[in-house]
Amino acid sequence: VFEVYKNIDALCLISNYEGFSNVISEALCCGLPVITSNIEENTFLVEHMINGIVVDHHKPEKIADGVKTFIDLPVTEKIRMSYQNRTKAEHLFEKESIYKQYISIIELLKK
């Protein structure tokens, strides 16, 4: 995956429905900015103008505007988004964080 992602500027994933998105997760891990639809599952991982661009997936013109917005960003802003994604991935997917999440679930189930 990294071999492909290192040669592109952003991931664009527009959909009406997603479960937890492995594709977006992989992009985060590779530090790749994401342009995605404003559905809950995607906005859990991508915050508008923080680590990507979130668009209204029901309106093609909004999708086009989101892509143009990304293209027009200064390189420094694209680099900042990349850094934000890598940092977010490290926080979400590091072993200690996952262990804590499992422990929280187990504690909830005990109640």
mmCIF file of N, CA and C in Angstrom:
data_model
loop_
_atom_site.group_PDB
_atom_site.id
_atom_site.type_symbol
_atom_site.label_atom_id
_atom_site.label_comp_id
_atom_site.label_asym_id
_atom_site.label_seq_id
_atom_site.Cartn_x
_atom_site.Cartn_y
_atom_site.Cartn_z
ATOM 1 N N VAL A 1 0.831 -1.186 0.000
ATOM 2 C CA VAL A 1 0.000 0.000 0.000
ATOM 3 C C VAL A 1 0.876 1.251 0.000
ATOM 4 N N PHE A 2 1.904 1.262 0.846
ATOM 5 C CA PHE A 2 2.766 2.439 0.938
ATOM 6 C C PHE A 2 3.397 2.773 -0.409
ATOM 7 N N GLU A 3 3.771 1.760 -1.165
ATOM 8 C CA GLU A 3 4.398 1.991 -2.473
ATOM 9 C C GLU A 3 3.463 2.766 -3.408
ATOM 10 N N VAL A 4 2.180 2.534 -3.316
ATOM 11 C CA VAL A 4 1.213 3.270 -4.137
ATOM 12 C C VAL A 4 0.985 4.656 -3.548
ATOM 13 N N TYR A 5 0.731 4.719 -2.243
ATOM 14 C CA TYR A 5 0.389 5.985 -1.605
ATOM 15 C C TYR A 5 1.515 7.004 -1.666
ATOM 16 N N LYS A 6 2.761 6.559 -1.667
ATOM 17 C CA LYS A 6 3.863 7.529 -1.665
ATOM 18 C C LYS A 6 3.959 8.291 -2.989
ATOM 19 N N ASN A 7 3.262 7.827 -4.012
ATOM 20 C CA ASN A 7 3.309 8.474 -5.321
ATOM 21 C C ASN A 7 2.085 9.326 -5.637
ATOM 22 N N ILE A 8 1.181 9.501 -4.664
ATOM 23 C CA ILE A 8 -0.002 10.329 -4.903
ATOM 24 C C ILE A 8 -0.074 11.432 -3.857
ATOM 25 N N ASP A 9 -0.822 12.489 -4.172
ATOM 26 C CA ASP A 9 -0.906 13.650 -3.284
ATOM 27 C C ASP A 9 -1.999 13.533 -2.233
ATOM 28 N N ALA A 10 -3.075 12.809 -2.554
ATOM 29 C CA ALA A 10 -4.195 12.683 -1.618
ATOM 30 C C ALA A 10 -5.032 11.467 -1.997
ATOM 31 N N LEU A 11 -5.737 10.952 -1.006
ATOM 32 C CA LEU A 11 -6.714 9.893 -1.244
ATOM 33 C C LEU A 11 -8.079 10.557 -1.345
ATOM 34 N N CYS A 12 -8.849 10.205 -2.356
ATOM 35 C CA CYS A 12 -10.213 10.702 -2.496
ATOM 36 C C CYS A 12 -11.155 9.507 -2.389
ATOM 37 N N LEU A 13 -11.933 9.459 -1.312
ATOM 38 C CA LEU A 13 -12.875 8.364 -1.086
ATOM 39 C C LEU A 13 -14.256 8.960 -0.825
ATOM 40 N N ILE A 14 -15.091 8.917 -1.824
ATOM 41 C CA ILE A 14 -16.446 9.457 -1.726
ATOM 42 C C ILE A 14 -17.416 8.284 -1.744
ATOM 43 N N SER A 15 -18.252 8.202 -0.713
ATOM 44 C CA SER A 15 -19.218 7.106 -0.654
ATOM 45 C C SER A 15 -20.443 7.547 0.128
ATOM 46 N N ASN A 16 -21.525 6.824 -0.070
ATOM 47 C CA ASN A 16 -22.756 7.085 0.677
ATOM 48 C C ASN A 16 -22.751 6.391 2.021
ATOM 49 N N TYR A 17 -21.989 5.308 2.123
ATOM 50 C CA TYR A 17 -21.936 4.533 3.357
ATOM 51 C C TYR A 17 -20.567 3.888 3.480
ATOM 52 N N GLU A 18 -20.051 3.865 4.684
ATOM 53 C CA GLU A 18 -18.809 3.152 5.005
ATOM 54 C C GLU A 18 -18.974 2.568 6.397
ATOM 55 N N GLY A 19 -18.388 1.417 6.597
ATOM 56 C CA GLY A 19 -18.143 0.968 7.953
ATOM 57 C C GLY A 19 -16.862 1.669 8.360
ATOM 58 N N PHE A 20 -16.151 1.135 9.306
ATOM 59 C CA PHE A 20 -14.845 1.709 9.628
ATOM 60 C C PHE A 20 -13.968 1.541 8.389
ATOM 61 N N SER A 21 -13.443 2.619 7.877
ATOM 62 C CA SER A 21 -12.752 2.593 6.587
ATOM 63 C C SER A 21 -11.288 2.182 6.709
ATOM 64 N N ASN A 22 -10.992 0.976 6.246
ATOM 65 C CA ASN A 22 -9.596 0.530 6.202
ATOM 66 C C ASN A 22 -8.785 1.373 5.228
ATOM 67 N N VAL A 23 -9.408 1.794 4.135
ATOM 68 C CA VAL A 23 -8.698 2.593 3.131
ATOM 69 C C VAL A 23 -8.246 3.922 3.732
ATOM 70 N N ILE A 24 -9.137 4.597 4.444
ATOM 71 C CA ILE A 24 -8.755 5.855 5.087
ATOM 72 C C ILE A 24 -7.717 5.593 6.169
ATOM 73 N N SER A 25 -7.879 4.529 6.932
ATOM 74 C CA SER A 25 -6.896 4.189 7.971
ATOM 75 C C SER A 25 -5.510 3.993 7.379
ATOM 76 N N GLU A 26 -5.435 3.308 6.252
ATOM 77 C CA GLU A 26 -4.140 3.108 5.584
ATOM 78 C C GLU A 26 -3.557 4.441 5.127
ATOM 79 N N ALA A 27 -4.411 5.314 4.609
ATOM 80 C CA ALA A 27 -3.936 6.633 4.182
ATOM 81 C C ALA A 27 -3.388 7.415 5.370
ATOM 82 N N LEU A 28 -4.086 7.358 6.506
ATOM 83 C CA LEU A 28 -3.595 8.034 7.707
ATOM 84 C C LEU A 28 -2.221 7.514 8.093
ATOM 85 N N CYS A 29 -2.078 6.204 8.103
ATOM 86 C CA CYS A 29 -0.801 5.588 8.483
ATOM 87 C C CYS A 29 0.332 5.999 7.553
ATOM 88 N N CYS A 30 0.001 6.253 6.307
ATOM 89 C CA CYS A 30 1.012 6.669 5.322
ATOM 90 C C CYS A 30 1.182 8.187 5.282
ATOM 91 N N GLY A 31 0.432 8.911 6.119
ATOM 92 C CA GLY A 31 0.534 10.361 6.133
ATOM 93 C C GLY A 31 -0.039 11.017 4.892
ATOM 94 N N LEU A 32 -1.080 10.429 4.345
ATOM 95 C CA LEU A 32 -1.669 10.933 3.106
ATOM 96 C C LEU A 32 -2.932 11.735 3.421
ATOM 97 N N PRO A 33 -3.026 12.996 2.977
ATOM 98 C CA PRO A 33 -4.267 13.747 3.172
ATOM 99 C C PRO A 33 -5.434 13.038 2.488
ATOM 100 N N VAL A 34 -6.644 13.243 3.031
ATOM 101 C CA VAL A 34 -7.826 12.531 2.545
ATOM 102 C C VAL A 34 -8.924 13.527 2.186
ATOM 103 N N ILE A 35 -9.533 13.311 1.039
ATOM 104 C CA ILE A 35 -10.744 14.023 0.642
ATOM 105 C C ILE A 35 -11.855 12.981 0.715
ATOM 106 N N THR A 36 -12.866 13.241 1.548
ATOM 107 C CA THR A 36 -13.881 12.208 1.775
ATOM 108 C C THR A 36 -15.259 12.800 2.003
ATOM 109 N N SER A 37 -16.245 11.937 2.001
ATOM 110 C CA SER A 37 -17.633 12.350 2.180
ATOM 111 C C SER A 37 -17.965 12.562 3.653
ATOM 112 N N ASN A 38 -18.973 13.403 3.865
ATOM 113 C CA ASN A 38 -19.354 13.802 5.220
ATOM 114 C C ASN A 38 -20.310 12.803 5.867
ATOM 115 N N ILE A 39 -19.875 11.561 5.938
ATOM 116 C CA ILE A 39 -20.638 10.553 6.670
ATOM 117 C C ILE A 39 -19.886 10.263 7.962
ATOM 118 N N GLU A 40 -20.628 9.878 8.977
ATOM 119 C CA GLU A 40 -20.074 9.754 10.323
ATOM 120 C C GLU A 40 -18.825 8.885 10.391
ATOM 121 N N GLU A 41 -18.836 7.769 9.710
ATOM 122 C CA GLU A 41 -17.704 6.851 9.780
ATOM 123 C C GLU A 41 -16.429 7.501 9.249
ATOM 124 N N ASN A 42 -16.553 8.330 8.229
ATOM 125 C CA ASN A 42 -15.382 9.001 7.665
ATOM 126 C C ASN A 42 -14.940 10.185 8.511
ATOM 127 N N THR A 43 -15.905 10.939 9.036
ATOM 128 C CA THR A 43 -15.539 12.117 9.823
ATOM 129 C C THR A 43 -14.980 11.745 11.190
ATOM 130 N N PHE A 44 -15.109 10.490 11.582
ATOM 131 C CA PHE A 44 -14.406 10.017 12.781
ATOM 132 C C PHE A 44 -12.900 10.069 12.543
ATOM 133 N N LEU A 45 -12.486 9.809 11.316
ATOM 134 C CA LEU A 45 -11.061 9.761 10.979
ATOM 135 C C LEU A 45 -10.545 11.043 10.335
ATOM 136 N N VAL A 46 -11.398 11.752 9.619
ATOM 137 C CA VAL A 46 -10.962 12.941 8.880
ATOM 138 C C VAL A 46 -11.730 14.162 9.367
ATOM 139 N N GLU A 47 -10.986 15.177 9.808
ATOM 140 C CA GLU A 47 -11.572 16.446 10.231
ATOM 141 C C GLU A 47 -11.306 17.478 9.140
ATOM 142 N N HIS A 48 -12.363 18.181 8.760
ATOM 143 C CA HIS A 48 -12.265 19.141 7.660
ATOM 144 C C HIS A 48 -11.177 20.182 7.913
ATOM 145 N N MET A 49 -10.261 20.271 6.973
ATOM 146 C CA MET A 49 -9.144 21.210 6.950
ATOM 147 C C MET A 49 -8.137 20.992 8.086
ATOM 148 N N ILE A 50 -8.286 19.906 8.844
ATOM 149 C CA ILE A 50 -7.284 19.537 9.845
ATOM 150 C C ILE A 50 -6.359 18.487 9.237
ATOM 151 N N ASN A 51 -6.934 17.384 8.814
ATOM 152 C CA ASN A 51 -6.121 16.333 8.197
ATOM 153 C C ASN A 51 -6.692 15.886 6.845
ATOM 154 N N GLY A 52 -7.577 16.705 6.310
ATOM 155 C CA GLY A 52 -8.158 16.403 5.009
ATOM 156 C C GLY A 52 -9.301 17.347 4.702
ATOM 157 N N ILE A 53 -10.082 16.971 3.733
ATOM 158 C CA ILE A 53 -11.214 17.794 3.313
ATOM 159 C C ILE A 53 -12.458 16.907 3.298
ATOM 160 N N VAL A 54 -13.510 17.394 3.943
ATOM 161 C CA VAL A 54 -14.774 16.658 4.034
ATOM 162 C C VAL A 54 -15.798 17.380 3.156
ATOM 163 N N VAL A 55 -16.458 16.621 2.284
ATOM 164 C CA VAL A 55 -17.391 17.223 1.324
ATOM 165 C C VAL A 55 -18.777 16.582 1.422
ATOM 166 N N ASP A 56 -19.756 17.316 0.924
ATOM 167 C CA ASP A 56 -21.125 16.797 0.832
ATOM 168 C C ASP A 56 -21.186 15.839 -0.356
ATOM 169 N N HIS A 57 -21.331 14.567 -0.070
ATOM 170 C CA HIS A 57 -21.285 13.547 -1.118
ATOM 171 C C HIS A 57 -22.537 13.506 -1.992
ATOM 172 N N HIS A 58 -23.572 14.245 -1.609
ATOM 173 C CA HIS A 58 -24.803 14.274 -2.402
ATOM 174 C C HIS A 58 -24.741 15.296 -3.538
ATOM 175 N N LYS A 59 -23.715 16.154 -3.507
ATOM 176 C CA LYS A 59 -23.637 17.233 -4.495
ATOM 177 C C LYS A 59 -22.310 17.161 -5.242
ATOM 178 N N PRO A 60 -22.344 16.728 -6.495
ATOM 179 C CA PRO A 60 -21.105 16.600 -7.274
ATOM 180 C C PRO A 60 -20.270 17.880 -7.310
ATOM 181 N N GLU A 61 -20.939 19.043 -7.341
ATOM 182 C CA GLU A 61 -20.189 20.303 -7.373
ATOM 183 C C GLU A 61 -19.400 20.516 -6.081
ATOM 184 N N LYS A 62 -19.916 20.022 -4.955
ATOM 185 C CA LYS A 62 -19.197 20.133 -3.679
ATOM 186 C C LYS A 62 -17.986 19.202 -3.665
ATOM 187 N N ILE A 63 -18.123 18.044 -4.279
ATOM 188 C CA ILE A 63 -16.980 17.125 -4.394
ATOM 189 C C ILE A 63 -15.893 17.790 -5.238
ATOM 190 N N ALA A 64 -16.291 18.367 -6.367
ATOM 191 C CA ALA A 64 -15.332 19.060 -7.236
ATOM 192 C C ALA A 64 -14.681 20.230 -6.500
ATOM 193 N N ASP A 65 -15.475 20.985 -5.730
ATOM 194 C CA ASP A 65 -14.923 22.102 -4.949
ATOM 195 C C ASP A 65 -13.892 21.609 -3.937
ATOM 196 N N GLY A 66 -14.178 20.468 -3.307
ATOM 197 C CA GLY A 66 -13.240 19.910 -2.330
ATOM 198 C C GLY A 66 -11.920 19.514 -2.957
ATOM 199 N N VAL A 67 -11.989 18.897 -4.124
ATOM 200 C CA VAL A 67 -10.759 18.517 -4.837
ATOM 201 C C VAL A 67 -9.992 19.769 -5.238
ATOM 202 N N LYS A 68 -10.689 20.778 -5.753
ATOM 203 C CA LYS A 68 -10.028 22.024 -6.147
ATOM 204 C C LYS A 68 -9.418 22.714 -4.937
ATOM 205 N N THR A 69 -10.132 22.716 -3.823
ATOM 206 C CA THR A 69 -9.593 23.308 -2.598
ATOM 207 C C THR A 69 -8.272 22.650 -2.234
ATOM 208 N N PHE A 70 -8.238 21.321 -2.301
ATOM 209 C CA PHE A 70 -6.992 20.624 -1.974
ATOM 210 C C PHE A 70 -5.885 20.989 -2.960
ATOM 211 N N ILE A 71 -6.186 20.975 -4.238
ATOM 212 C CA ILE A 71 -5.181 21.294 -5.253
ATOM 213 C C ILE A 71 -4.599 22.685 -5.016
ATOM 214 N N ASP A 72 -5.452 23.633 -4.624
ATOM 215 C CA ASP A 72 -5.028 25.022 -4.444
ATOM 216 C C ASP A 72 -4.321 25.289 -3.116
ATOM 217 N N LEU A 73 -4.307 24.321 -2.208
ATOM 218 C CA LEU A 73 -3.633 24.530 -0.921
ATOM 219 C C LEU A 73 -2.136 24.735 -1.128
ATOM 220 N N PRO A 74 -1.531 25.598 -0.308
ATOM 221 C CA PRO A 74 -0.074 25.720 -0.357
ATOM 222 C C PRO A 74 0.569 24.392 0.065
ATOM 223 N N VAL A 75 1.747 24.142 -0.429
ATOM 224 C CA VAL A 75 2.462 22.904 -0.100
ATOM 225 C C VAL A 75 2.615 22.753 1.408
ATOM 226 N N THR A 76 2.859 23.849 2.108
ATOM 227 C CA THR A 76 3.030 23.772 3.568
ATOM 228 C C THR A 76 1.772 23.252 4.251
ATOM 229 N N GLU A 77 0.603 23.611 3.726
ATOM 230 C CA GLU A 77 -0.665 23.139 4.300
ATOM 231 C C GLU A 77 -0.859 21.651 4.028
ATOM 232 N N LYS A 78 -0.476 21.206 2.847
ATOM 233 C CA LYS A 78 -0.564 19.782 2.521
ATOM 234 C C LYS A 78 0.382 18.973 3.411
ATOM 235 N N ILE A 79 1.560 19.508 3.661
ATOM 236 C CA ILE A 79 2.520 18.838 4.550
ATOM 237 C C ILE A 79 1.965 18.778 5.968
ATOM 238 N N ARG A 80 1.328 19.875 6.419
ATOM 239 C CA ARG A 80 0.730 19.894 7.762
ATOM 240 C C ARG A 80 -0.354 18.828 7.879
ATOM 241 N N MET A 81 -1.199 18.702 6.853
ATOM 242 C CA MET A 81 -2.237 17.663 6.863
ATOM 243 C C MET A 81 -1.607 16.275 6.918
ATOM 244 N N SER A 82 -0.550 16.071 6.169
ATOM 245 C CA SER A 82 0.148 14.778 6.178
ATOM 246 C C SER A 82 0.654 14.453 7.577
ATOM 247 N N TYR A 83 1.270 15.436 8.207
ATOM 248 C CA TYR A 83 1.780 15.243 9.567
ATOM 249 C C TYR A 83 0.631 14.930 10.527
ATOM 250 N N GLN A 84 -0.470 15.660 10.400
ATOM 251 C CA GLN A 84 -1.638 15.420 11.259
ATOM 252 C C GLN A 84 -2.149 13.989 11.102
ATOM 253 N N ASN A 85 -2.163 13.487 9.873
ATOM 254 C CA ASN A 85 -2.648 12.123 9.642
ATOM 255 C C ASN A 85 -1.732 11.089 10.261
ATOM 256 N N ARG A 86 -0.446 11.270 10.095
ATOM 257 C CA ARG A 86 0.507 10.310 10.671
ATOM 258 C C ARG A 86 0.400 10.321 12.197
ATOM 259 N N THR A 87 0.306 11.504 12.774
ATOM 260 C CA THR A 87 0.175 11.632 14.230
ATOM 261 C C THR A 87 -1.122 10.996 14.718
ATOM 262 N N LYS A 88 -2.217 11.245 14.009
ATOM 263 C CA LYS A 88 -3.509 10.655 14.386
ATOM 264 C C LYS A 88 -3.443 9.133 14.313
ATOM 265 N N ALA A 89 -2.835 8.606 13.256
ATOM 266 C CA ALA A 89 -2.709 7.151 13.103
ATOM 267 C C ALA A 89 -1.896 6.553 14.243
ATOM 268 N N GLU A 90 -0.804 7.202 14.598
ATOM 269 C CA GLU A 90 0.017 6.693 15.701
ATOM 270 C C GLU A 90 -0.790 6.655 16.991
ATOM 271 N N HIS A 91 -1.598 7.682 17.211
ATOM 272 C CA HIS A 91 -2.412 7.727 18.430
ATOM 273 C C HIS A 91 -3.519 6.667 18.409
ATOM 274 N N LEU A 92 -4.219 6.546 17.287
ATOM 275 C CA LEU A 92 -5.343 5.606 17.203
ATOM 276 C C LEU A 92 -4.919 4.146 17.184
ATOM 277 N N PHE A 93 -3.802 3.864 16.527
ATOM 278 C CA PHE A 93 -3.466 2.478 16.238
ATOM 279 C C PHE A 93 -2.250 1.944 16.979
ATOM 280 N N GLU A 94 -1.672 2.725 17.885
ATOM 281 C CA GLU A 94 -0.545 2.183 18.644
ATOM 282 C C GLU A 94 -1.058 1.121 19.610
ATOM 283 N N LYS A 95 -0.205 0.172 19.924
ATOM 284 C CA LYS A 95 -0.616 -0.977 20.748
ATOM 285 C C LYS A 95 -1.228 -0.555 22.074
ATOM 286 N N GLU A 96 -0.582 0.377 22.765
ATOM 287 C CA GLU A 96 -1.085 0.784 24.080
ATOM 288 C C GLU A 96 -2.495 1.365 23.989
ATOM 289 N N SER A 97 -2.747 2.144 22.962
ATOM 290 C CA SER A 97 -4.071 2.729 22.772
ATOM 291 C C SER A 97 -5.117 1.646 22.518
ATOM 292 N N ILE A 98 -4.767 0.675 21.709
ATOM 293 C CA ILE A 98 -5.695 -0.426 21.410
ATOM 294 C C ILE A 98 -5.950 -1.260 22.661
ATOM 295 N N TYR A 99 -4.904 -1.527 23.441
ATOM 296 C CA TYR A 99 -5.080 -2.273 24.698
ATOM 297 C C TYR A 99 -6.051 -1.543 25.614
ATOM 298 N N LYS A 100 -5.883 -0.224 25.735
ATOM 299 C CA LYS A 100 -6.764 0.562 26.600
ATOM 300 C C LYS A 100 -8.212 0.497 26.115
ATOM 301 N N GLN A 101 -8.397 0.520 24.808
ATOM 302 C CA GLN A 101 -9.751 0.436 24.257
ATOM 303 C C GLN A 101 -10.386 -0.918 24.579
ATOM 304 N N TYR A 102 -9.612 -1.995 24.453
ATOM 305 C CA TYR A 102 -10.131 -3.323 24.801
ATOM 306 C C TYR A 102 -10.484 -3.402 26.282
ATOM 307 N N ILE A 103 -9.633 -2.869 27.125
ATOM 308 C CA ILE A 103 -9.891 -2.889 28.569
ATOM 309 C C ILE A 103 -11.164 -2.107 28.878
ATOM 310 N N SER A 104 -11.349 -0.958 28.232
ATOM 311 C CA SER A 104 -12.571 -0.171 28.441
ATOM 312 C C SER A 104 -13.816 -0.957 28.048
ATOM 313 N N ILE A 105 -13.741 -1.655 26.938
ATOM 314 C CA ILE A 105 -14.882 -2.469 26.488
ATOM 315 C C ILE A 105 -15.162 -3.586 27.484
ATOM 316 N N ILE A 106 -14.120 -4.254 27.939
ATOM 317 C CA ILE A 106 -14.284 -5.345 28.913
ATOM 318 C C ILE A 106 -14.897 -4.817 30.199
ATOM 319 N N GLU A 107 -14.428 -3.656 30.661
ATOM 320 C CA GLU A 107 -14.980 -3.060 31.879
ATOM 321 C C GLU A 107 -16.462 -2.729 31.700
ATOM 322 N N LEU A 108 -16.831 -2.222 30.534
ATOM 323 C CA LEU A 108 -18.247 -1.929 30.267
ATOM 324 C C LEU A 108 -19.089 -3.196 30.269
ATOM 325 N N LEU A 109 -18.545 -4.269 29.713
ATOM 326 C CA LEU A 109 -19.280 -5.534 29.655
ATOM 327 C C LEU A 109 -19.454 -6.159 31.034
ATOM 328 N N LYS A 110 -18.550 -5.870 31.946
ATOM 329 C CA LYS A 110 -18.648 -6.410 33.308
ATOM 330 C C LYS A 110 -19.821 -5.806 34.068
ATOM 331 N N LYS A 111 -20.215 -4.598 33.691
ATOM 332 C CA LYS A 111 -21.271 -3.889 34.439
ATOM 333 C C LYS A 111 -22.636 -4.443 34.157
#
